[in-house]
Short mmCIF file of C-alpha atoms and ligand atoms in Angstrom, two decimals:
data_model
loop_
_atom_site.label_atom_id
_atom_site.label_comp_id
_atom_site.label_asym_id
_atom_site.label_seq_id
_atom_site.Cartn_x
_atom_site.Cartn_y
_atom_site.Cartn_z
CA UNK A 1 -48.66 -28.14 -2.68
CA UNK A 2 -51.44 -25.50 -2.75
CA UNK A 3 -53.38 -24.85 0.43
CA UNK A 4 -56.40 -22.45 0.78
CA UNK A 5 -57.67 -21.15 4.14
CA UNK A 6 -61.14 -20.21 2.96
CA UNK A 7 -63.22 -17.25 4.09
CA UNK A 8 -62.16 -16.56 7.76
CA UNK A 9 -64.12 -13.90 9.24
CA UNK A 10 -60.88 -12.00 9.96
CA UNK A 11 -57.12 -12.47 8.95
CA UNK A 12 -55.12 -10.70 11.50
CA UNK A 13 -51.90 -10.02 9.58
CA UNK A 14 -50.05 -7.85 11.88
CA UNK A 15 -48.36 -6.76 8.69
CA UNK A 16 -45.44 -4.24 9.38
CA UNK A 17 -44.62 -3.55 5.75
CA UNK A 18 -41.23 -4.91 6.07
CA UNK A 19 -40.24 -3.17 9.27
CA UNK A 20 -40.32 -6.42 11.32
CA UNK A 21 -41.66 -5.02 14.61
CA UNK A 22 -44.35 -2.65 16.01
CA UNK A 23 -43.79 0.11 18.65
CA UNK A 24 -45.74 3.19 20.05
CA UNK A 25 -49.06 3.76 18.39
CA UNK A 26 -48.32 1.25 15.57
CA UNK A 27 -48.59 -1.48 18.35
CA UNK A 28 -52.45 -1.03 17.88
CA UNK A 29 -52.40 -1.71 14.08
CA UNK A 30 -52.89 -5.35 13.73
CA UNK A 31 -53.87 -5.04 10.11
CA UNK A 32 -56.93 -7.10 9.98
CA UNK A 33 -58.41 -8.24 6.65
CA UNK A 34 -61.85 -9.41 5.91
CA UNK A 35 -63.72 -11.14 3.01
CA UNK A 36 -60.51 -12.56 1.83
CA UNK A 37 -58.97 -16.10 1.79
CA UNK A 38 -55.32 -17.19 2.14
CA UNK A 39 -53.30 -18.78 -0.59
CA UNK A 40 -50.32 -21.03 0.74
CA UNK A 41 -47.75 -22.57 -1.62
CA UNK A 42 -45.61 -25.10 0.20
CA UNK A 43 -44.14 -23.36 3.14
CA UNK A 44 -44.83 -19.92 2.08
CA UNK A 45 -47.91 -17.31 2.05
CA UNK A 46 -48.53 -16.55 -1.69
CA UNK A 47 -51.52 -14.41 -1.45
CA UNK A 48 -54.67 -12.88 -0.04
CA UNK A 49 -57.45 -13.23 -2.36
CA UNK A 50 -60.84 -11.75 -2.10
CA UNK A 51 -63.50 -14.53 -1.42
CA UNK A 52 -65.46 -13.58 -4.61
CA UNK A 53 -62.45 -14.60 -6.81
CA UNK A 54 -61.61 -18.00 -5.13
CA UNK A 55 -61.36 -20.89 -7.64
CA UNK A 56 -61.56 -23.92 -5.42
CA UNK A 57 -60.48 -26.52 -8.08
CA UNK A 58 -56.87 -24.81 -7.99
CA UNK A 59 -56.07 -26.41 -4.61
CA UNK A 60 -54.78 -29.59 -3.35
CA UNK A 61 -56.28 -28.76 0.05
CA UNK A 62 -58.78 -26.51 1.53
CA UNK A 63 -59.47 -25.29 5.18
CA UNK A 64 -62.95 -24.12 5.53
CA UNK A 65 -62.27 -21.10 8.16
CA UNK A 66 -65.87 -19.74 7.94
CA UNK A 67 -66.68 -18.05 11.52
CA UNK A 68 -62.90 -18.56 12.52
CA UNK A 69 -60.08 -15.96 12.74
CA UNK A 70 -56.64 -16.43 11.64
CA UNK A 71 -53.54 -15.01 13.53
CA UNK A 72 -49.84 -15.40 12.73
CA UNK A 73 -48.43 -18.55 14.67
CA UNK A 74 -47.62 -17.30 18.16
CA UNK A 75 -44.00 -16.94 19.08
CA UNK A 76 -43.26 -17.89 22.60
CA UNK A 77 -39.83 -16.17 22.97
CA UNK A 78 -38.78 -17.09 26.63
CA UNK A 79 -39.16 -20.48 28.52
CA UNK A 80 -37.19 -22.62 30.68
CA UNK A 81 -39.34 -25.66 29.97
CA UNK A 82 -36.63 -28.35 30.13
CA UNK A 83 -36.54 -29.34 33.82
CA UNK A 84 -37.42 -32.07 36.20
CA UNK A 85 -38.74 -32.14 39.62
CA UNK A 86 -41.10 -29.85 41.47
CA UNK A 87 -40.64 -26.83 43.62
CA UNK A 88 -43.89 -26.86 45.27
CA UNK A 89 -42.37 -26.90 48.61
CA UNK A 90 -40.70 -23.62 47.97
CA UNK A 91 -44.18 -22.31 46.61
CA UNK A 92 -45.51 -23.24 50.04
CA UNK A 93 -42.85 -21.26 51.73
CA UNK A 94 -43.61 -18.23 49.59
CA UNK A 95 -47.20 -18.44 50.54
CA UNK A 96 -45.83 -18.22 54.33
CA UNK A 97 -44.01 -14.95 53.23
CA UNK A 98 -40.52 -16.10 52.27
CA UNK A 99 -39.18 -14.37 49.35
CA UNK A 100 -37.86 -15.86 45.92
CA UNK A 101 -34.53 -14.09 46.60
CA UNK A 102 -34.45 -15.62 50.16
CA UNK A 103 -35.15 -18.94 49.06
CA UNK A 104 -32.34 -18.68 46.46
CA UNK A 105 -29.94 -17.13 49.00
CA UNK A 106 -30.52 -20.32 51.22
CA UNK A 107 -29.44 -22.68 48.61
CA UNK A 108 -32.88 -23.54 46.97
CA UNK A 109 -34.43 -21.80 43.89
CA UNK A 110 -32.69 -22.41 40.71
CA UNK A 111 -30.02 -24.65 42.59
CA UNK A 112 -32.79 -27.15 43.72
CA UNK A 113 -33.82 -27.70 40.17
CA UNK A 114 -30.26 -28.13 38.95
CA UNK A 115 -29.91 -30.96 41.65
CA UNK A 116 -32.80 -32.70 39.90
CA UNK A 117 -31.76 -31.96 36.38
CA UNK A 118 -28.28 -33.26 36.91
CA UNK A 119 -29.71 -36.57 38.16
CA UNK A 120 -32.20 -36.97 35.11
CA UNK A 121 -31.19 -38.57 31.94
CA UNK A 122 -31.35 -37.11 28.44
CA UNK A 123 -34.23 -39.37 27.46
CA UNK A 124 -36.14 -38.73 30.37
CA UNK A 125 -35.79 -34.81 29.92
CA UNK A 126 -36.99 -35.27 26.44
CA UNK A 127 -40.07 -37.13 27.46
CA UNK A 128 -40.79 -34.61 30.04
CA UNK A 129 -40.26 -31.48 27.97
CA UNK A 130 -42.13 -33.12 25.06
CA UNK A 131 -45.41 -32.91 26.73
CA UNK A 132 -44.84 -29.11 27.50
CA UNK A 133 -43.88 -28.61 23.86
CA UNK A 134 -47.04 -30.26 22.82
CA UNK A 135 -49.26 -27.95 25.04
CA UNK A 136 -47.64 -25.03 23.47
CA UNK A 137 -48.36 -26.39 19.74
CA UNK A 138 -52.04 -26.96 20.92
CA UNK A 139 -52.22 -23.12 21.90
CA UNK A 140 -50.87 -22.19 18.46
CA UNK A 141 -47.24 -21.66 19.11
CA UNK A 142 -45.19 -22.39 15.88
CA UNK A 143 -41.85 -21.01 17.32
CA UNK A 144 -40.59 -21.57 20.68
CA UNK A 145 -37.49 -20.48 22.60
CA UNK A 146 -36.09 -22.62 25.33
CA UNK A 147 -33.08 -22.00 27.68
CA UNK A 148 -30.71 -24.30 29.43
CA UNK A 149 -29.51 -23.01 32.62
CA UNK A 150 -30.39 -26.06 35.06
CA UNK A 151 -27.14 -27.81 34.48
CA UNK A 152 -24.66 -25.24 35.51
CA UNK A 153 -21.60 -27.41 34.90
CA UNK A 154 -20.11 -28.41 31.59
CA UNK A 155 -21.75 -32.09 31.13
CA UNK A 156 -25.12 -30.94 32.20
CA UNK A 157 -25.35 -27.68 30.35
CA UNK A 158 -24.30 -29.56 27.17
CA UNK A 159 -27.03 -32.27 28.05
CA UNK A 160 -29.66 -29.54 28.33
CA UNK A 161 -28.96 -27.98 25.11
CA UNK A 162 -28.69 -31.29 23.36
CA UNK A 163 -32.31 -31.96 24.81
CA UNK A 164 -33.59 -28.84 23.36
CA UNK A 165 -32.02 -29.60 19.88
CA UNK A 166 -33.56 -33.07 20.12
CA UNK A 167 -36.97 -31.44 20.76
CA UNK A 168 -36.49 -29.30 17.61
CA UNK A 169 -35.79 -32.39 15.56
CA UNK A 170 -38.73 -34.25 17.11
CA UNK A 171 -41.38 -31.50 16.79
CA UNK A 172 -42.62 -29.82 13.57
CA UNK A 173 -42.26 -26.41 15.17
CA UNK A 174 -38.94 -24.39 15.25
CA UNK A 175 -37.51 -24.84 18.78
CA UNK A 176 -34.57 -22.21 19.35
CA UNK A 177 -31.95 -22.96 22.21
CA UNK A 178 -30.66 -20.37 24.44
CA UNK A 179 -27.49 -21.04 26.47
CA UNK A 180 -28.00 -19.73 30.08
CA UNK A 181 -24.88 -21.09 31.81
CA UNK A 182 -24.98 -17.67 33.74
CA UNK A 183 -28.37 -18.56 35.42
CA UNK A 184 -26.85 -18.49 38.91
CA UNK A 185 -23.58 -19.58 40.61
CA UNK A 186 -23.58 -23.36 41.09
CA UNK A 187 -23.13 -24.38 44.63
CA UNK A 188 -19.78 -25.91 44.06
CA UNK A 189 -18.42 -22.69 42.92
CA UNK A 190 -20.00 -20.53 45.66
CA UNK A 191 -16.81 -19.60 47.12
CA UNK A 192 -15.07 -19.01 43.67
CA UNK A 193 -17.44 -17.31 41.21
CA UNK A 194 -14.32 -16.14 39.06
CA UNK A 195 -13.71 -19.63 38.19
CA UNK A 196 -17.39 -20.42 37.20
CA UNK A 197 -17.32 -17.48 34.81
CA UNK A 198 -14.00 -18.69 33.35
CA UNK A 199 -15.66 -22.10 32.76
CA UNK A 200 -18.30 -20.62 30.89
CA UNK A 201 -16.02 -18.30 28.94
CA UNK A 202 -13.22 -20.53 28.31
CA UNK A 203 -14.80 -24.04 27.91
CA UNK A 204 -18.65 -24.10 27.69
CA UNK A 205 -19.19 -21.39 25.12
CA UNK A 206 -16.38 -22.57 22.68
CA UNK A 207 -17.75 -26.05 22.87
CA UNK A 208 -21.32 -25.10 22.31
CA UNK A 209 -20.30 -22.84 19.70
CA UNK A 210 -18.30 -25.75 17.76
CA UNK A 211 -21.14 -28.17 17.98
CA UNK A 212 -23.75 -25.25 17.10
CA UNK A 213 -25.89 -26.18 20.00
CA UNK A 214 -27.22 -22.65 20.76
CA UNK A 215 -28.54 -19.71 18.69
CA UNK A 216 -28.25 -17.29 21.58
CA UNK A 217 -26.60 -16.83 24.89
CA UNK A 218 -28.61 -15.29 28.09
CA UNK A 219 -27.53 -14.48 31.57
CA UNK A 220 -29.21 -13.30 34.86
CA UNK A 221 -28.08 -10.07 36.01
CA UNK A 222 -29.19 -9.73 39.48
CA UNK A 223 -27.71 -9.31 43.24
CA UNK A 224 -28.33 -13.12 43.59
CA UNK A 225 -26.88 -14.02 40.35
CA UNK A 226 -24.40 -12.17 38.23
CA UNK A 227 -22.91 -8.65 38.09
CA UNK A 228 -22.73 -6.58 35.09
CA UNK A 229 -19.09 -6.90 34.64
CA UNK A 230 -19.34 -10.70 34.96
CA UNK A 231 -22.37 -10.72 32.27
CA UNK A 232 -20.06 -8.38 30.19
CA UNK A 233 -17.18 -10.90 30.04
CA UNK A 234 -19.56 -13.70 28.93
CA UNK A 235 -21.51 -11.48 26.47
CA UNK A 236 -18.00 -10.41 24.87
CA UNK A 237 -17.18 -14.00 24.45
CA UNK A 238 -20.62 -14.98 22.91
CA UNK A 239 -20.50 -12.05 20.53
CA UNK A 240 -16.96 -13.01 19.41
CA UNK A 241 -18.26 -16.46 18.53
CA UNK A 242 -21.45 -14.84 16.77
CA UNK A 243 -23.90 -15.87 19.35
CA UNK A 244 -26.57 -13.15 19.91
CA UNK A 245 -27.25 -12.19 23.53
CA UNK A 246 -30.43 -11.94 25.62
CA UNK A 247 -30.39 -10.67 29.37
CA UNK A 248 -32.66 -11.27 32.38
CA UNK A 249 -32.52 -7.95 34.13
CA UNK A 250 -34.20 -5.36 36.39
CA UNK A 251 -36.39 -8.23 37.98
CA UNK A 252 -35.48 -7.30 41.76
CA UNK A 253 -32.56 -4.96 41.46
CA UNK A 254 -31.24 -2.49 38.93
CA UNK A 255 -27.52 -3.31 38.71
CA UNK A 256 -26.22 -2.14 35.31
CA UNK A 257 -27.90 -4.93 33.26
CA UNK A 258 -29.52 -2.57 30.61
CA UNK A 259 -26.35 -0.86 29.66
CA UNK A 260 -24.36 -4.11 29.55
CA UNK A 261 -27.23 -5.37 27.21
CA UNK A 262 -27.07 -2.24 25.16
CA UNK A 263 -23.19 -2.46 25.06
CA UNK A 264 -23.27 -5.85 23.65
CA UNK A 265 -26.01 -5.12 21.10
CA UNK A 266 -28.38 -7.77 22.85
CA UNK A 267 -31.57 -8.95 21.09
CA UNK A 268 -33.56 -8.45 24.12
CA UNK A 269 -33.74 -7.38 27.75
CA UNK A 270 -36.18 -9.54 29.62
CA UNK A 271 -38.37 -8.84 32.96
CA UNK A 272 -37.86 -5.12 33.73
CA UNK A 273 -40.31 -5.44 36.73
CA UNK A 274 -38.43 -2.68 38.46
CA UNK A 275 -36.86 -0.66 35.60
CA UNK A 276 -36.27 3.07 36.22
CA UNK A 277 -37.31 5.96 34.24
CA UNK A 278 -33.75 6.48 33.19
CA UNK A 279 -33.29 3.03 32.05
CA UNK A 280 -36.66 3.23 30.25
CA UNK A 281 -35.26 6.07 28.12
CA UNK A 282 -32.39 4.09 27.14
CA UNK A 283 -34.60 1.47 25.52
CA UNK A 284 -36.45 4.31 23.79
CA UNK A 285 -36.40 4.15 19.88
CA UNK A 286 -33.64 1.37 19.84
CA UNK A 287 -34.00 -2.28 18.28
CA UNK A 288 -33.65 -4.13 21.30
CA UNK A 289 -36.86 -5.78 22.45
CA UNK A 290 -38.25 -5.75 25.98
CA UNK A 291 -39.72 -8.87 26.89
CA UNK A 292 -42.26 -8.76 29.55
CA UNK A 293 -43.21 -11.55 31.64
CA UNK A 294 -46.27 -10.80 33.64
CA UNK A 295 -46.77 -14.42 34.79
CA UNK A 296 -43.73 -14.06 37.01
CA UNK A 297 -44.99 -10.81 38.67
CA UNK A 298 -48.34 -12.73 39.31
CA UNK A 299 -46.49 -15.91 40.46
CA UNK A 300 -44.20 -14.15 42.76
CA UNK A 301 -46.84 -11.39 43.72
CA UNK A 302 -44.12 -8.85 42.71
CA UNK A 303 -44.11 -5.70 40.60
CA UNK A 304 -45.63 -5.68 37.18
CA UNK A 305 -43.25 -4.04 34.44
CA UNK A 306 -44.08 -0.53 33.52
CA UNK A 307 -45.46 -1.26 30.17
CA UNK A 308 -47.55 1.84 29.30
CA UNK A 309 -44.25 3.95 29.95
CA UNK A 310 -42.31 1.66 27.94
CA UNK A 311 -44.84 2.07 25.02
CA UNK A 312 -44.87 5.95 25.55
CA UNK A 313 -41.26 5.95 25.20
CA UNK A 314 -41.18 3.88 21.90
CA UNK A 315 -39.72 0.63 23.24
CA UNK A 316 -40.43 -2.59 21.56
CA UNK A 317 -42.72 -4.73 23.57
CA UNK A 318 -42.84 -8.65 23.41
CA UNK A 319 -44.66 -10.88 25.85
CA UNK A 320 -43.84 -14.51 26.98
CA UNK A 321 -44.69 -17.16 29.57
CA UNK A 322 -41.06 -17.49 31.17
CA UNK A 323 -42.37 -20.88 31.83
CA UNK A 324 -40.20 -22.48 34.65
CA UNK A 325 -40.63 -24.13 37.89
CA UNK A 326 -39.69 -21.34 40.29
CA UNK A 327 -40.93 -18.05 39.27
CA UNK A 328 -43.61 -18.77 36.62
CA UNK A 329 -44.98 -22.28 36.69
CA UNK A 330 -47.31 -21.07 33.88
CA UNK A 331 -47.78 -22.30 30.34
CA UNK A 332 -51.08 -21.04 29.56
CA UNK A 333 -50.62 -18.22 26.92
CA UNK A 334 -54.41 -17.06 27.27
CA UNK A 335 -53.74 -16.28 30.92
CA UNK A 336 -50.51 -14.58 30.27
CA UNK A 337 -52.32 -12.49 27.78
CA UNK A 338 -55.12 -11.73 30.37
CA UNK A 339 -52.41 -10.48 32.88
CA UNK A 340 -51.06 -8.19 30.17
CA UNK A 341 -54.48 -6.77 29.61
CA UNK A 342 -55.70 -6.64 33.22
CA UNK A 343 -52.26 -6.01 35.17
CA UNK A 344 -50.21 -4.34 32.55
CA UNK A 345 -53.01 -2.16 30.90
CA UNK A 346 -52.21 -3.35 27.46
CA UNK A 347 -55.01 -3.18 24.62
CA UNK A 348 -55.92 -6.58 22.96
CA UNK A 349 -54.33 -5.40 19.65
CA UNK A 350 -50.99 -4.63 21.57
CA UNK A 351 -50.94 -7.90 23.19
CA UNK A 352 -51.38 -9.60 19.91
CA UNK A 353 -48.40 -7.66 18.28
CA UNK A 354 -46.39 -8.38 21.39
CA UNK A 355 -46.80 -12.18 21.09
CA UNK A 356 -46.29 -12.37 17.35
CA UNK A 357 -44.24 -9.91 15.29
CA UNK A 358 -42.35 -8.43 18.34
CA UNK A 359 -41.61 -11.95 19.97
CA UNK A 360 -40.15 -12.91 16.56
CA UNK A 361 -37.92 -9.81 16.74
CA UNK A 362 -36.65 -10.95 20.24
CA UNK A 363 -35.63 -14.11 18.46
CA UNK A 364 -34.01 -12.09 15.38
CA UNK A 365 -36.56 -13.99 13.13
CA UNK A 366 -39.10 -11.24 12.24
CA UNK A 367 -38.05 -11.37 8.54
CA UNK A 368 -39.58 -14.79 8.29
CA UNK A 369 -42.24 -15.27 10.86
CA UNK A 370 -44.42 -13.29 13.18
CA UNK A 371 -46.66 -11.78 10.70
CA UNK A 372 -48.90 -12.85 7.67
CA UNK A 373 -47.41 -11.26 4.66
CA UNK A 374 -46.84 -12.45 1.19
CA UNK A 375 -43.43 -14.47 1.00
CA UNK A 376 -43.39 -14.90 4.79
CA UNK A 377 -43.45 -18.48 6.24
CA UNK A 378 -47.05 -20.20 6.46
CA UNK A 379 -46.96 -20.16 10.21
CA UNK A 380 -50.42 -19.61 11.42
CA UNK A 381 -53.18 -20.67 13.94
CA UNK A 382 -56.87 -20.58 13.64
CA UNK A 383 -59.32 -19.79 16.38
CA UNK A 384 -62.88 -20.87 16.85
CA UNK A 385 -64.25 -17.33 17.36
CA UNK A 386 -65.32 -14.21 15.31
CA UNK A 387 -63.91 -11.84 17.78
CA UNK A 388 -60.27 -11.85 18.53
CA UNK A 389 -60.84 -10.39 21.92
CA UNK A 390 -62.13 -13.83 22.93
CA UNK A 391 -58.46 -15.09 22.89
CA UNK A 392 -58.11 -13.05 26.13
CA UNK A 393 -61.48 -12.97 27.33
CA UNK A 394 -62.06 -16.58 27.33
CA UNK A 395 -58.83 -17.26 29.51
CA UNK A 396 -59.27 -20.78 30.52
CA UNK A 397 -60.56 -21.91 27.07
CA UNK A 398 -58.20 -22.90 24.45
CA UNK A 399 -59.94 -21.63 21.39
CA UNK A 400 -57.21 -22.66 19.05
CA UNK A 401 -58.43 -25.23 16.61
CA UNK A 402 -55.63 -25.49 14.06
CA UNK A 403 -51.76 -25.05 14.44
CA UNK A 404 -50.21 -24.64 10.66
CA UNK A 405 -46.41 -24.85 10.40
CA UNK A 406 -44.70 -24.15 7.05
CA UNK A 407 -48.28 -24.84 5.42
CA UNK A 408 -48.68 -28.21 7.35
CA UNK A 409 -51.34 -28.81 9.87
CA UNK A 410 -49.47 -29.94 12.92
CA UNK A 411 -52.49 -29.56 15.33
CA UNK A 412 -56.11 -30.13 14.71
CA UNK A 413 -58.38 -29.95 17.59
CA UNK A 414 -61.08 -32.08 15.68
CA UNK A 415 -58.61 -34.81 14.94
CA UNK A 416 -58.17 -35.17 11.00
O1 LIG B 1 -36.73 -15.99 34.34
N1 LIG B 1 -34.66 -15.12 36.65
C1 LIG B 1 -34.23 -16.05 36.44
N2 LIG B 1 -34.66 -17.23 35.93
C2 LIG B 1 -36.01 -17.56 35.87
C3 LIG B 1 -36.39 -18.27 37.22
C4 LIG B 1 -35.87 -19.68 37.15
C5 LIG B 1 -36.21 -20.55 38.46
O2 LIG B 1 -36.48 -19.80 39.48
O3 LIG B 1 -36.23 -21.69 38.26
C6 LIG B 1 -36.83 -16.54 35.52
O4 LIG B 1 -37.61 -15.84 36.42
FE1 LIG B 2 -36.71 -16.46 32.37
#
């Protein structure tokens, strides 16, 4: 199968020439090509050819992309989209001044969603989550990460991971499952947290590994959740089983999460709203990705992560929605990009790098996806504009007209 994307006004390649991430000044180099067309053979990018040398009869299919721009498929690297129920009541409490942490301490928050998820069947969870996956595909997402973490017992964590795997089978994009058994202490273990950690280490992780239900292991290092030594026990086991780690840390309190993540060679540290200058230095020039979640800061009216400092210190920055019912009930990527521009002070080019190659790096996939380079996977999205600034400037409009995964059109705004 030979596919040609003909004559887009710009191809934003985000080429890293084999490095697989962008940091520092390079975050701004999105490597745009003009007056070229893209040759795709089966699932791979084969060439970028000057429009003047295109021979249309050599292709099985041609997509006319005149007045459109092409980007690498977006990589959404941090979501909790398999959940049921609503936390609108807690949202109202928050508007009245009750904090997210206080809601959590009084038994609400994550544990409220856990109650609901435990009562929702596998099939119903697949149905609920499917609509959310479709929404991401429509926005140009070709790779998506989804975490468990609302089951918090053996049966329900496995159920959630199986839902995520089912979504991966059902949809043409790649959906990566992350085990987040250490999201919070479930209420039945509130007076015996050690036993819950033993359950994760001795029973959940081995079972998940045996059935290959997850590709990575996450935890929430926070005073309302897990301490660094507890995270360390879990990550040790995950690493022993060959699962890469990711960590929610430095959201409200800095309690040693960054060091624990570094010690365990984590793929990413996520949140970092209150990260200290010392910890920023620890993330300087290493290959662990800082996943920044401005939707959470907006939704909780909390600090925004100090992205400028992180960029200055040569940390690798990615962006994601953190879509979940409690701290970021936001699945609109354009809005997240807009927050990144306005509240984090990122340039449009930095934001594009952060949502493509660097978010691929946060999933350990940047050798295959995240940029448009010869022999990389033909995952791309086509936007109805000549100016990539519109992706962020047109915050409420979805400009994506085609999502292409492995050389196949999986979303087409105009039908077809
Ligand atoms: O990434 N920080 C912990 N986990 C989620 C929130 C989940 C929830 O409140 O349901 C987060 O913000
Ligand atoms: Fe999260």
